mmCIF file with all atom_site columns, C-alpha atoms in Angstrom:
data_model
loop_
_atom_site.group_PDB
_atom_site.id
_atom_site.type_symbol
_atom_site.label_atom_id
_atom_site.label_alt_id
_atom_site.label_comp_id
_atom_site.label_asym_id
_atom_site.label_entity_id
_atom_site.label_seq_id
_atom_site.pdbx_PDB_ins_code
_atom_site.Cartn_x
_atom_site.Cartn_y
_atom_site.Cartn_z
_atom_site.occupancy
_atom_site.B_iso_or_equiv
_atom_site.pdbx_formal_charge
_atom_site.auth_seq_id
_atom_site.auth_comp_id
_atom_site.auth_asym_id
_atom_site.auth_atom_id
_atom_site.pdbx_PDB_model_num
ATOM 1  C CA . MET Y 1 1  ? -3.931  3.922   -8.814  1.00 0.00 ? 128 MET Y CA 1
ATOM 2  C CA . PRO Y 1 2  ? -6.182  6.648   -7.443  1.00 0.00 ? 129 PRO Y CA 1
ATOM 3  C CA . GLY Y 1 3  ? -5.855  5.534   -3.821  1.00 0.00 ? 130 GLY Y CA 1
ATOM 4  C CA . LEU Y 1 4  ? -2.147  4.836   -3.544  1.00 0.00 ? 131 LEU Y CA 1
ATOM 5  C CA . LEU Y 1 5  ? 1.199   4.599   -5.245  1.00 0.00 ? 132 LEU Y CA 1
ATOM 6  C CA . LEU Y 1 6  ? 3.222   1.378   -5.098  1.00 0.00 ? 133 LEU Y CA 1
ATOM 7  C CA . GLN Y 1 7  ? 6.946   1.140   -5.661  1.00 0.00 ? 134 GLN Y CA 1
ATOM 8  C CA . ALA Y 1 8  ? 8.402   -2.354  -5.953  1.00 0.00 ? 135 ALA Y CA 1
ATOM 9  C CA . ARG Y 1 9  ? 11.960  -3.594  -6.224  1.00 0.00 ? 136 ARG Y CA 1
ATOM 10 C CA . ASP Y 1 10 ? 12.905  -7.210  -6.853  1.00 0.00 ? 137 ASP Y CA 1
ATOM 11 C CA . ARG Y 1 11 ? 15.574  -8.465  -4.427  1.00 0.00 ? 138 ARG Y CA 1
ATOM 12 C CA . GLY Y 1 12 ? 16.079  -11.788 -6.184  1.00 0.00 ? 139 GLY Y CA 1
ATOM 13 C CA . ASP Y 1 13 ? 15.753  -13.974 -3.095  1.00 0.00 ? 140 ASP Y CA 1
ATOM 14 C CA . ALA Y 1 14 ? 13.045  -16.169 -1.590  1.00 0.00 ? 141 ALA Y CA 1
ATOM 15 C CA . ALA Y 1 15 ? 12.509  -14.173 1.604   1.00 0.00 ? 142 ALA Y CA 1
ATOM 16 C CA . PRO Y 1 16 ? 9.085   -12.676 2.358   1.00 0.00 ? 143 PRO Y CA 1
ATOM 17 C CA . ALA Y 1 17 ? 8.344   -9.220  1.023   1.00 0.00 ? 144 ALA Y CA 1
ATOM 18 C CA . ARG Y 1 18 ? 9.409   -6.240  3.105   1.00 0.00 ? 145 ARG Y CA 1
ATOM 19 C CA . LEU Y 1 19 ? 6.961   -3.359  3.366   1.00 0.00 ? 146 LEU Y CA 1
ATOM 20 C CA . GLY Y 1 20 ? 7.387   0.350   3.893   1.00 0.00 ? 147 GLY Y CA 1
ATOM 21 C CA . PHE Y 1 21 ? 4.725   3.023   4.238   1.00 0.00 ? 148 PHE Y CA 1
ATOM 22 C CA . THR Y 1 22 ? 5.055   6.745   3.713   1.00 0.00 ? 149 THR Y CA 1
ATOM 23 C CA . VAL Y 1 23 ? 2.725   9.723   3.576   1.00 0.00 ? 150 VAL Y CA 1
ATOM 24 C CA . THR Y 1 24 ? 3.982   13.263  2.929   1.00 0.00 ? 151 THR Y CA 1
ATOM 25 C CA . LYS Y 1 25 ? 3.034   16.385  4.838   1.00 0.00 ? 152 LYS Y CA 1
ATOM 26 C CA . LYS Y 1 26 ? 1.060   17.536  1.811   1.00 0.00 ? 153 LYS Y CA 1
ATOM 27 C CA . VAL Y 1 27 ? -1.628  15.025  2.806   1.00 0.00 ? 154 VAL Y CA 1
ATOM 28 C CA . GLY Y 1 28 ? -2.295  16.646  6.170   1.00 0.00 ? 155 GLY Y CA 1
ATOM 29 C CA . ASN Y 1 29 ? -1.211  16.939  9.765   1.00 0.00 ? 156 ASN Y CA 1
ATOM 30 C CA . ALA Y 1 30 ? 0.247   14.076  11.811  1.00 0.00 ? 157 ALA Y CA 1
ATOM 31 C CA . VAL Y 1 31 ? -3.168  12.695  12.778  1.00 0.00 ? 158 VAL Y CA 1
ATOM 32 C CA . VAL Y 1 32 ? -4.301  12.498  9.146   1.00 0.00 ? 159 VAL Y CA 1
ATOM 33 C CA . ARG Y 1 33 ? -0.984  11.018  7.990   1.00 0.00 ? 160 ARG Y CA 1
ATOM 34 C CA . ASN Y 1 34 ? -1.044  8.329   10.685  1.00 0.00 ? 161 ASN Y CA 1
ATOM 35 C CA . ARG Y 1 35 ? -4.650  7.422   9.887   1.00 0.00 ? 162 ARG Y CA 1
ATOM 36 C CA . THR Y 1 36 ? -3.692  7.141   6.214   1.00 0.00 ? 163 THR Y CA 1
ATOM 37 C CA . LYS Y 1 37 ? -0.760  4.857   7.080   1.00 0.00 ? 164 LYS Y CA 1
ATOM 38 C CA . ARG Y 1 38 ? -3.006  2.671   9.238   1.00 0.00 ? 165 ARG Y CA 1
ATOM 39 C CA . ARG Y 1 39 ? -5.419  2.258   6.312   1.00 0.00 ? 166 ARG Y CA 1
ATOM 40 C CA . LEU Y 1 40 ? -2.517  1.295   4.039   1.00 0.00 ? 167 LEU Y CA 1
ATOM 41 C CA . ARG Y 1 41 ? -1.148  -1.198  6.591   1.00 0.00 ? 168 ARG Y CA 1
ATOM 42 C CA . GLU Y 1 42 ? -4.509  -2.904  6.961   1.00 0.00 ? 169 GLU Y CA 1
ATOM 43 C CA . ALA Y 1 43 ? -5.038  -3.039  3.200   1.00 0.00 ? 170 ALA Y CA 1
ATOM 44 C CA . ALA Y 1 44 ? -1.560  -4.549  2.746   1.00 0.00 ? 171 ALA Y CA 1
ATOM 45 C CA . ARG Y 1 45 ? -2.209  -7.092  5.503   1.00 0.00 ? 172 ARG Y CA 1
ATOM 46 C CA . LEU Y 1 46 ? -5.428  -8.271  3.876   1.00 0.00 ? 173 LEU Y CA 1
ATOM 47 C CA . VAL Y 1 47 ? -4.181  -8.303  0.283   1.00 0.00 ? 174 VAL Y CA 1
ATOM 48 C CA . LEU Y 1 48 ? -0.838  -9.954  1.073   1.00 0.00 ? 175 LEU Y CA 1
ATOM 49 C CA . ARG Y 1 49 ? -2.676  -12.689 2.947   1.00 0.00 ? 176 ARG Y CA 1
ATOM 50 C CA . GLU Y 1 50 ? -4.436  -13.545 -0.344  1.00 0.00 ? 177 GLU Y CA 1
ATOM 51 C CA . ARG Y 1 51 ? -1.334  -13.261 -2.515  1.00 0.00 ? 178 ARG Y CA 1
ATOM 52 C CA . GLN Y 1 52 ? 2.090   -14.332 -1.305  1.00 0.00 ? 179 GLN Y CA 1
ATOM 53 C CA . VAL Y 1 53 ? 4.843   -11.966 -2.416  1.00 0.00 ? 180 VAL Y CA 1
ATOM 54 C CA . VAL Y 1 54 ? 8.450   -13.069 -1.987  1.00 0.00 ? 181 VAL Y CA 1
ATOM 55 C CA . GLY Y 1 55 ? 11.761  -11.511 -2.884  1.00 0.00 ? 182 GLY Y CA 1
ATOM 56 C CA . ALA Y 1 56 ? 10.535  -7.930  -3.158  1.00 0.00 ? 183 ALA Y CA 1
ATOM 57 C CA . ASP Y 1 57 ? 10.713  -4.643  -1.321  1.00 0.00 ? 184 ASP Y CA 1
ATOM 58 C CA . LEU Y 1 58 ? 7.414   -2.750  -1.470  1.00 0.00 ? 185 LEU Y CA 1
ATOM 59 C CA . VAL Y 1 59 ? 6.766   0.871   -0.568  1.00 0.00 ? 186 VAL Y CA 1
ATOM 60 C CA . LEU Y 1 60 ? 3.181   2.068   -0.334  1.00 0.00 ? 187 LEU Y CA 1
ATOM 61 C CA . ILE Y 1 61 ? 2.815   5.818   -0.672  1.00 0.00 ? 188 ILE Y CA 1
ATOM 62 C CA . GLY Y 1 62 ? -0.375  7.366   0.622   1.00 0.00 ? 189 GLY Y CA 1
ATOM 63 C CA . ARG Y 1 63 ? -2.016  10.117  -1.345  1.00 0.00 ? 190 ARG Y CA 1
ATOM 64 C CA . ASP Y 1 64 ? -4.575  12.721  -0.431  1.00 0.00 ? 191 ASP Y CA 1
ATOM 65 C CA . LYS Y 1 65 ? -7.332  10.482  -1.851  1.00 0.00 ? 192 LYS Y CA 1
ATOM 66 C CA . THR Y 1 66 ? -6.225  7.496   0.265   1.00 0.00 ? 193 THR Y CA 1
ATOM 67 C CA . ARG Y 1 67 ? -8.021  8.647   3.395   1.00 0.00 ? 194 ARG Y CA 1
ATOM 68 C CA . ALA Y 1 68 ? -11.358 9.362   1.681   1.00 0.00 ? 195 ALA Y CA 1
ATOM 69 C CA . ARG Y 1 69 ? -11.335 6.351   -0.668  1.00 0.00 ? 196 ARG Y CA 1
ATOM 70 C CA . PRO Y 1 70 ? -13.772 3.589   0.329   1.00 0.00 ? 197 PRO Y CA 1
ATOM 71 C CA . PHE Y 1 71 ? -11.811 0.712   1.823   1.00 0.00 ? 198 PHE Y CA 1
ATOM 72 C CA . ALA Y 1 72 ? -13.059 -1.863  -0.698  1.00 0.00 ? 199 ALA Y CA 1
ATOM 73 C CA . LEU Y 1 73 ? -11.780 0.327   -3.541  1.00 0.00 ? 200 LEU Y CA 1
ATOM 74 C CA . LEU Y 1 74 ? -8.481  0.840   -1.728  1.00 0.00 ? 201 LEU Y CA 1
ATOM 75 C CA . LEU Y 1 75 ? -8.068  -2.939  -1.528  1.00 0.00 ? 202 LEU Y CA 1
ATOM 76 C CA . GLU Y 1 76 ? -8.768  -3.240  -5.247  1.00 0.00 ? 203 GLU Y CA 1
ATOM 77 C CA . ASP Y 1 77 ? -6.260  -0.450  -5.988  1.00 0.00 ? 204 ASP Y CA 1
ATOM 78 C CA . LEU Y 1 78 ? -3.592  -2.382  -4.116  1.00 0.00 ? 205 LEU Y CA 1
ATOM 79 C CA . ARG Y 1 79 ? -4.439  -5.645  -5.887  1.00 0.00 ? 206 ARG Y CA 1
ATOM 80 C CA . GLN Y 1 80 ? -4.167  -3.946  -9.279  1.00 0.00 ? 207 GLN Y CA 1
ATOM 81 C CA . ALA Y 1 81 ? -0.914  -2.186  -8.339  1.00 0.00 ? 208 ALA Y CA 1
ATOM 82 C CA . LEU Y 1 82 ? 0.626   -5.488  -7.218  1.00 0.00 ? 209 LEU Y CA 1
ATOM 83 C CA . ALA Y 1 83 ? -0.500  -7.196  -10.428 1.00 0.00 ? 210 ALA Y CA 1
ATOM 84 C CA . ARG Y 1 84 ? 1.180   -4.477  -12.502 1.00 0.00 ? 211 ARG Y CA 1
ATOM 85 C CA . ALA Y 1 85 ? 4.351   -4.256  -10.459 1.00 0.00 ? 212 ALA Y CA 1
ATOM 86 C CA . LEU Y 1 86 ? 4.871   -7.973  -9.804  1.00 0.00 ? 213 LEU Y CA 1
ATOM 87 C CA . PRO Y 1 87 ? 3.264   -10.080 -12.519 1.00 0.00 ? 214 PRO Y CA 1
ATOM 88 C CA . SER Y 1 88 ? 3.099   -13.735 -11.510 1.00 0.00 ? 215 SER Y CA 1
#
């Protein structure tokens, strides 16, 4: 997806999904990286409220385009990434 990269690993249990967020130094300084992570956290909070994910470890990786991407498109990127990674 243009706004983010999603890595998913199936744990094979019924526990709620665990989330991790990472943004490399290539994206910018600490202020920019933290703002990018906050955008990813909020997008994950909203999307995972709509769609329950269980038994998976998810890592959202912020890219340079994550911070400038309109939030509605970032939400759609995450929905599409989840649909590809974890088909229901």
